[in-house]
Amino acid sequence: MGFCFPMAYYIGSNILKKDKKTIKKVVYILGFGMALHVGLNIIADLSLDGLNMINSVSHYDIWTQSKVPTTSTAVLTVFVISLLYYLLIHEDSKKYRILGITLFVIVMIYDLALGRRTPIIMVLICLLVSLFLDACIFKNKKINFKPAIVAFISFGLIIVLFALIYFLNLFGLKEYIDNFGIVKKFVEYGLDTGRLDIFFKAIKLMPEHLWGGQEIHDILGIQVHDLWMDTYDYAGIIPFALLVTHSIMFVVTFVKVLKSKRVSNDFKLFISSLFFAITLQLFLEPIMSGSSLFIIDTIIVEACIEKVIIYGKEHYE
């Protein structure tokens, strides 16, 4: 990571064409690329385990040729989840919209099958936050809700059909639905994940374990579930302090984007939705030790925004 993070920042900082279309392309390449990665994992899972993959806690990764936790797979869907509202309401390119929504549907079916609750909650939160920003903060009076309405109606009909099949036990599928990943997880755990409890226990152990080595992980028996504390446990107080400094600097950069008159509200919404989803994910999962690819992609996007929007000389209307 000591090599990958600076290289990610270097790559993001050296985009040649400095305009918002370029940043959107970078985000789409990374977001759609991660979603395609998940799609390939689905194919691999089905070919090796069939539908038995639903009951497994780890899943085949097409690139590493090994088993990975469901968390590592679900994290790769964050970018495409954050882009859903923008794709439905604001994206002018039909090919981007169709590709993005298709990938979203595929990865969400996989997340549901694996029992991942976080992506479902993230979809709802991202849609509500994006709508609030669009209508109330950026005051967009020309919101075209038609694509979103069609999508939500379609989604609602699928839910109704699913409920009818379950409660009426059509085709004898109720037993299979009871074993479906997301149904089992919500029945057994609801929304309780124990993350806050892990977080507060880790904080209490910080003064006694300053130099990393995953000593806190060994004591708790589980990884600390957020980027900053995970970094502290993994690498110690100095990298932790550097990461906190970097985080503060990027928040300042993000605020400058929102305040800039050179940046259109349309693009501010695009960046805001992505930034919110990424931040939410960084607070929920052990990114450093479990999903390093995600943080590398995040740093590339951060560097693009910082270099092109804040320090670029062109105007982006």
Short mmCIF file of C-alpha atoms in Angstrom, two decimals, residues 33 51 82 100 153 167 171 183 229 280 290 301 303-304:
data_model
loop_
_atom_site.label_atom_id
_atom_site.label_comp_id
_atom_site.label_asym_id
_atom_site.label_seq_id
_atom_site.Cartn_x
_atom_site.Cartn_y
_atom_site.Cartn_z
CA GLY A 33 -15.02 -1.93 -14.13
CA LEU A 51 -26.87 -22.04 -6.27
CA SER A 82 -23.75 5.95 -5.96
CA GLY A 100 -24.79 1.47 -15.66
CA ILE A 153 -42.43 0.98 -10.66
CA PHE A 167 -46.82 -15.95 0.87
CA PHE A 171 -44.49 -23.40 -7.33
CA VAL A 183 -34.00 -13.08 3.82
CA MET A 229 -9.22 2.60 12.71
CA LEU A 280 -20.26 5.88 4.02
CA GLY A 290 -9.85 -6.14 3.30
CA VAL A 301 -10.89 9.84 -8.18
CA ALA A 303 -6.74 13.20 -7.20
CA CYS A 304 -8.71 13.79 -10.41
#
